[in-house]
mmCIF file of C-alpha atoms and ligand atoms in Angstrom:
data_model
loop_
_atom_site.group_PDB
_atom_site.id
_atom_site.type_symbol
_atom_site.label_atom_id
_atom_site.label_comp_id
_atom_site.label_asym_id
_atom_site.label_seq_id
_atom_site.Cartn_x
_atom_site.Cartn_y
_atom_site.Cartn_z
ATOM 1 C CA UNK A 1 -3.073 7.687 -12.860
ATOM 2 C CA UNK A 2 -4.771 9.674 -10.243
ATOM 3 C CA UNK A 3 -2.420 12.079 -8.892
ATOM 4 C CA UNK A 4 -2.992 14.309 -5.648
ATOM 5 C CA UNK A 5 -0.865 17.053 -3.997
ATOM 6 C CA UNK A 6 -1.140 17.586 0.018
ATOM 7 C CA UNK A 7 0.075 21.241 -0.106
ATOM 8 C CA UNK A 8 1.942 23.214 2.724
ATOM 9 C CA UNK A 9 4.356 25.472 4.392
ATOM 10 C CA UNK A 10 6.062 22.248 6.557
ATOM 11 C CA UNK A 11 8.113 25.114 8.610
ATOM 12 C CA UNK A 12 8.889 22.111 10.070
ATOM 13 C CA UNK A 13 6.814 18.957 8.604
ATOM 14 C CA UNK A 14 5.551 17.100 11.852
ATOM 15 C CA UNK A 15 3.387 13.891 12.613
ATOM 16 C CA UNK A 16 -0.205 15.189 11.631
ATOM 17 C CA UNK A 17 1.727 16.163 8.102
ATOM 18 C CA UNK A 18 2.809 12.817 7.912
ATOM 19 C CA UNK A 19 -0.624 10.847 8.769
ATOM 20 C CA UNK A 20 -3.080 12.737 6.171
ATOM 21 C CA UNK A 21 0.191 11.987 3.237
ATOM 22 C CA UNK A 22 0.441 8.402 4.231
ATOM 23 C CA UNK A 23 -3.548 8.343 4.198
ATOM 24 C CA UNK A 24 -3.630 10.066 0.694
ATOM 25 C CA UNK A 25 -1.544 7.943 -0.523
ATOM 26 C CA UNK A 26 -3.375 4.873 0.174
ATOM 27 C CA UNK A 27 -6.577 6.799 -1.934
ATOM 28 C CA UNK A 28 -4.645 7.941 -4.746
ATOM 29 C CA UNK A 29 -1.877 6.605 -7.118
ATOM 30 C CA UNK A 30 0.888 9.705 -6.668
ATOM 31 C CA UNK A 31 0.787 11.618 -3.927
ATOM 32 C CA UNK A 32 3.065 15.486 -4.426
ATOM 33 C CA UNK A 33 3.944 17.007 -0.913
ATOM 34 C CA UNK A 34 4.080 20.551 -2.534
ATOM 35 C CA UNK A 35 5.794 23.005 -0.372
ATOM 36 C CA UNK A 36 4.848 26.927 -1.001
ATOM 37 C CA UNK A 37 8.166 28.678 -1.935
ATOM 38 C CA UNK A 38 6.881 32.011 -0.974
ATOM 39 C CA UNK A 39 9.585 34.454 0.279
ATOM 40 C CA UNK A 40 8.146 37.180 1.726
ATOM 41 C CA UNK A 41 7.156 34.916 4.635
ATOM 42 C CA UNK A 42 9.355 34.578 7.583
ATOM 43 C CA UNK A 43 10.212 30.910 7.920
ATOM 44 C CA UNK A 44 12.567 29.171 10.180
ATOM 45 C CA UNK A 45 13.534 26.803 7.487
ATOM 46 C CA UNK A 46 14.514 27.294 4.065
ATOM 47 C CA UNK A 47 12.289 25.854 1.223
ATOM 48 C CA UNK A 48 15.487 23.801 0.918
ATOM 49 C CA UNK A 49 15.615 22.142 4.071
ATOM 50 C CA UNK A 50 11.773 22.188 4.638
ATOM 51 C CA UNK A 51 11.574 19.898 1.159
ATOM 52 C CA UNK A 52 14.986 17.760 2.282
ATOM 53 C CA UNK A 53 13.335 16.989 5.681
ATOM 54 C CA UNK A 54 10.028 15.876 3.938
ATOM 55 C CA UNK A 55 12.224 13.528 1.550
ATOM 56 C CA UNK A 56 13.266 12.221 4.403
ATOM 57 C CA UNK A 57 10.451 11.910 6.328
ATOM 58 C CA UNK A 58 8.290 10.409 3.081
ATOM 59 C CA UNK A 59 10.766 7.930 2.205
ATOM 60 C CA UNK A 60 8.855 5.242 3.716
ATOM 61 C CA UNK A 61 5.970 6.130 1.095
ATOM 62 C CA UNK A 62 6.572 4.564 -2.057
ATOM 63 C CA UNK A 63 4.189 6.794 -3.991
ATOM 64 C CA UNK A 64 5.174 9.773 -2.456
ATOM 65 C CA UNK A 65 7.577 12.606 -3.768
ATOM 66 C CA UNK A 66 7.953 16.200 -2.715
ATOM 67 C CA UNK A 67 8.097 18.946 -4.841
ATOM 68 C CA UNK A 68 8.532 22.892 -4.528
ATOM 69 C CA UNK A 69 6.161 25.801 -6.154
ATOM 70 C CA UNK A 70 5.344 29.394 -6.281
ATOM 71 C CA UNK A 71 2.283 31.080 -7.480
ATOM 72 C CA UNK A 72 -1.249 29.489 -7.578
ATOM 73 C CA UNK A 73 -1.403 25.866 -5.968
ATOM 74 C CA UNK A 74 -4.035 25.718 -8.683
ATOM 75 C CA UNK A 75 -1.656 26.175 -11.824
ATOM 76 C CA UNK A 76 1.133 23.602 -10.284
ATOM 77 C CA UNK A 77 -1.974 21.155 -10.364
ATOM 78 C CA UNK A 78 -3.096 21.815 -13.812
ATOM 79 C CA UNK A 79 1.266 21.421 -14.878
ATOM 80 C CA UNK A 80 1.738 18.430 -13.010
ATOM 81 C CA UNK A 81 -1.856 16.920 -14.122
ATOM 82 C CA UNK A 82 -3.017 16.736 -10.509
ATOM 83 C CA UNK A 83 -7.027 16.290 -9.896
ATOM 84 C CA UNK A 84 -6.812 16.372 -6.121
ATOM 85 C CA UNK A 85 -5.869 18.611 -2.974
ATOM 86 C CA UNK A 86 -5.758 16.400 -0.078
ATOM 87 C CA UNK A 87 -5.850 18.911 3.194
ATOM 88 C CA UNK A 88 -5.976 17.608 6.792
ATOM 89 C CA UNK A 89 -9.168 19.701 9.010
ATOM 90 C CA UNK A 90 -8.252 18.930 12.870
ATOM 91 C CA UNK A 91 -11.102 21.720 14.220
ATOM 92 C CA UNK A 92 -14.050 23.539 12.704
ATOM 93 C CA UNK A 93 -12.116 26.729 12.378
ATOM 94 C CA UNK A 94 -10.278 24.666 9.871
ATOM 95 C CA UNK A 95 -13.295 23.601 7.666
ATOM 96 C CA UNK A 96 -13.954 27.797 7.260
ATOM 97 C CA UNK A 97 -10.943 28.952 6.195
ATOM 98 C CA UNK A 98 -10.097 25.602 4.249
ATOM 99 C CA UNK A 99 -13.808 25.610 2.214
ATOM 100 C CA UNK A 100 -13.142 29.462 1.426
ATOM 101 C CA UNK A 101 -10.005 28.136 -0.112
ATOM 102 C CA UNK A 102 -11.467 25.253 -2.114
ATOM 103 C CA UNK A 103 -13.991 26.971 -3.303
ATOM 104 C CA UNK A 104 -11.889 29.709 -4.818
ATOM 105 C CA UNK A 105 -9.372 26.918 -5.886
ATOM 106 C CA UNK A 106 -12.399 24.974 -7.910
ATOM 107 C CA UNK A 107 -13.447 28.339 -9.632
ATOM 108 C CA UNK A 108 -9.711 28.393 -10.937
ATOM 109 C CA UNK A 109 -9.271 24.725 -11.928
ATOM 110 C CA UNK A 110 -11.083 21.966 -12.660
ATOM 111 C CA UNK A 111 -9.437 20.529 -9.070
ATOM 112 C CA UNK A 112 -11.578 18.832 -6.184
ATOM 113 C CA UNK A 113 -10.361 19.459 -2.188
ATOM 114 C CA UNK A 114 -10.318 16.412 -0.382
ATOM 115 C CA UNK A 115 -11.005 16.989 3.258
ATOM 116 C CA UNK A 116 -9.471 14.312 5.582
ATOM 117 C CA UNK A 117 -10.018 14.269 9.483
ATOM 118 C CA UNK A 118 -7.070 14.917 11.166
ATOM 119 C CA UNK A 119 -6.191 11.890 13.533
ATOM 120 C CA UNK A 120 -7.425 12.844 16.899
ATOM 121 C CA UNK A 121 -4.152 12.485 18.594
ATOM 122 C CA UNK A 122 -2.331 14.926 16.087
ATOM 123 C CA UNK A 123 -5.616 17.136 16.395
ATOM 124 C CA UNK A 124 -3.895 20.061 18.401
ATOM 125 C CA UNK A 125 -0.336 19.724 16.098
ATOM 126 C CA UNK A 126 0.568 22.863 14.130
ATOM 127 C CA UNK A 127 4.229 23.959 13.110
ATOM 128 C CA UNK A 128 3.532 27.389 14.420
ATOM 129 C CA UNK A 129 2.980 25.941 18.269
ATOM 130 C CA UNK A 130 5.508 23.451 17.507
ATOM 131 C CA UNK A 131 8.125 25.778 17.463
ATOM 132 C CA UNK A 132 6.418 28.032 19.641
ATOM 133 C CA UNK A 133 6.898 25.151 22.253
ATOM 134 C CA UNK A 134 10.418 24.254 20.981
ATOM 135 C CA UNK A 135 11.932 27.976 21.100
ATOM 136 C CA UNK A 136 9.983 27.706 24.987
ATOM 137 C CA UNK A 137 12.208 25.138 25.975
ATOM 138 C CA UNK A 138 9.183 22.693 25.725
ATOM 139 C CA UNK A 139 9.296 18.822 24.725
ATOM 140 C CA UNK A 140 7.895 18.340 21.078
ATOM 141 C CA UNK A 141 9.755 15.334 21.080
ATOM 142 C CA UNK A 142 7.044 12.992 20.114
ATOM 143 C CA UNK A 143 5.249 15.783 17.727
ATOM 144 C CA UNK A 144 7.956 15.683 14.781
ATOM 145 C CA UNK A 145 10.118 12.859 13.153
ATOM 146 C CA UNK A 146 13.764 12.536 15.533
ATOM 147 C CA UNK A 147 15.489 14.201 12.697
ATOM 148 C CA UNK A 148 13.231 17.273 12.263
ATOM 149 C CA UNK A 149 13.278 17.579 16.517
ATOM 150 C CA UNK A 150 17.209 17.492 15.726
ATOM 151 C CA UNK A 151 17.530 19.946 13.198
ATOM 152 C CA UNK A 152 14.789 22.432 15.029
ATOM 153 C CA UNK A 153 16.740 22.151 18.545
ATOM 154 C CA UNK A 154 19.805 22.907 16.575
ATOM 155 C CA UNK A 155 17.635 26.084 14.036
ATOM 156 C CA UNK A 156 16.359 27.423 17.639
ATOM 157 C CA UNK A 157 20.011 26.808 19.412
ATOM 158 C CA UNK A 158 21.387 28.970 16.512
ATOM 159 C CA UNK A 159 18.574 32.015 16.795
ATOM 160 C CA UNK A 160 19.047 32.235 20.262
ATOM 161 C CA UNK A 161 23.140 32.611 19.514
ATOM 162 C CA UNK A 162 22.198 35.146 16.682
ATOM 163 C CA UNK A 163 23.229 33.428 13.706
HETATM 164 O O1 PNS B 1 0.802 25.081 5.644
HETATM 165 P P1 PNS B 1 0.046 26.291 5.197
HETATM 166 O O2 PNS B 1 0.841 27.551 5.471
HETATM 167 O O3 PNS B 1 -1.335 26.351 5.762
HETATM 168 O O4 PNS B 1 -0.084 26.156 3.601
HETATM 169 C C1 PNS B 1 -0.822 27.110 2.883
HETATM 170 C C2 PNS B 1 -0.761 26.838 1.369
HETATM 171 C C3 PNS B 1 0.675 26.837 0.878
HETATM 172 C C4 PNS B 1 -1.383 25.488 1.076
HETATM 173 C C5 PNS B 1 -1.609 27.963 0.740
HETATM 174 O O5 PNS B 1 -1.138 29.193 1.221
HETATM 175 C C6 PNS B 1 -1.560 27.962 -0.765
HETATM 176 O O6 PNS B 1 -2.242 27.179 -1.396
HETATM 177 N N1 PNS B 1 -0.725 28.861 -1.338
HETATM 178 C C7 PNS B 1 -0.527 28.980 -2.757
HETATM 179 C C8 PNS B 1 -1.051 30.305 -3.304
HETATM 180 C C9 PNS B 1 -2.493 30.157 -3.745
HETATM 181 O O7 PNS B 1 -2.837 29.340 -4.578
HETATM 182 N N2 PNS B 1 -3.356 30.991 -3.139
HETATM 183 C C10 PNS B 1 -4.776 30.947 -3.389
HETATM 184 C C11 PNS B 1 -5.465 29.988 -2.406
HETATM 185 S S1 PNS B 1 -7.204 29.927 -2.629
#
């Protein structure tokens, strides 16, 4: 059993999310959509709904499940027996940041980092200018999954109300 993890905020999941999980899961056997619990960040969606929303959006995969964690990515792989970190690069300011990371991640595990090209049509996608866009008034309509567009017009709808 070769098991991966494609590891992430997801504040919300969107289409690029979904393409490099549905191409790791063709490469490995399990695939863990891990989503950092971390709460001193300032999210728009809870680690509840960001994980309930990936169910939902992974259902489709049948070798797909989604999974919380806290602390080192590197120590969830080593408990959940997990030999590869499947990360999407969509520009070269990607590769730097993301090869400091798997570097330090390899000198704390015994844990490769798979590097897959981001399609070139979700090249530009990031949850950050996604909601950027969204709380703008813009049309990210074909950038998420129709139920995460739902719930993040409703999120921003509330914010703006001051709930
Ligand atoms: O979607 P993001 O915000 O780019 O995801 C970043 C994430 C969660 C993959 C990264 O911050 C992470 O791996 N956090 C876990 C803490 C950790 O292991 N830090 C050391 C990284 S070398």
């Amino acid at each position: 059993m070769r098991r991966a993890v494609c590891p992430g905020s997801f504040d919300p999941v969107h289409l690029g999310h979904l393409d490099i999980v549905g191409r790791a899961s063709v490469l490995f056997d399990e695939v863990v959509v891990a989503v950092g619990v971390n709460a001193s960040k300032n999210r728009l969606f809870t680690a509840e709904e960001r994980m309930e929303m990936l169910t939902e959006a992974c259902a489709g995969f049948g070798n797909v499940r989604v999974a919380g964690f806290t602390g080192l990515l590197t120590d969830f792989c080593t408990d959940q027996g997990i030999v590869a970190i499947v990360k999407g690069l969509r520009v070269a300011a990607d590769f730097d940041y993301e090869l400091q990371m798997a570097q330090m991640n390899a000198s704390l595990a015994p844990v490769e980092t798979v590097f897959v090209p981001t399609a070139p049509q979700h090249s530009f996608l990031a949850s950050s200018l996604i909601k950027e866009v969204a709380g703008l008034g813009g049309d990210v309509s074909g950038l998420v999954p129709g139920f995460v567009l739902e719930r993040l017009t409703a999120r921003i709808a509330e914010r703006s109300r001051g709930a």
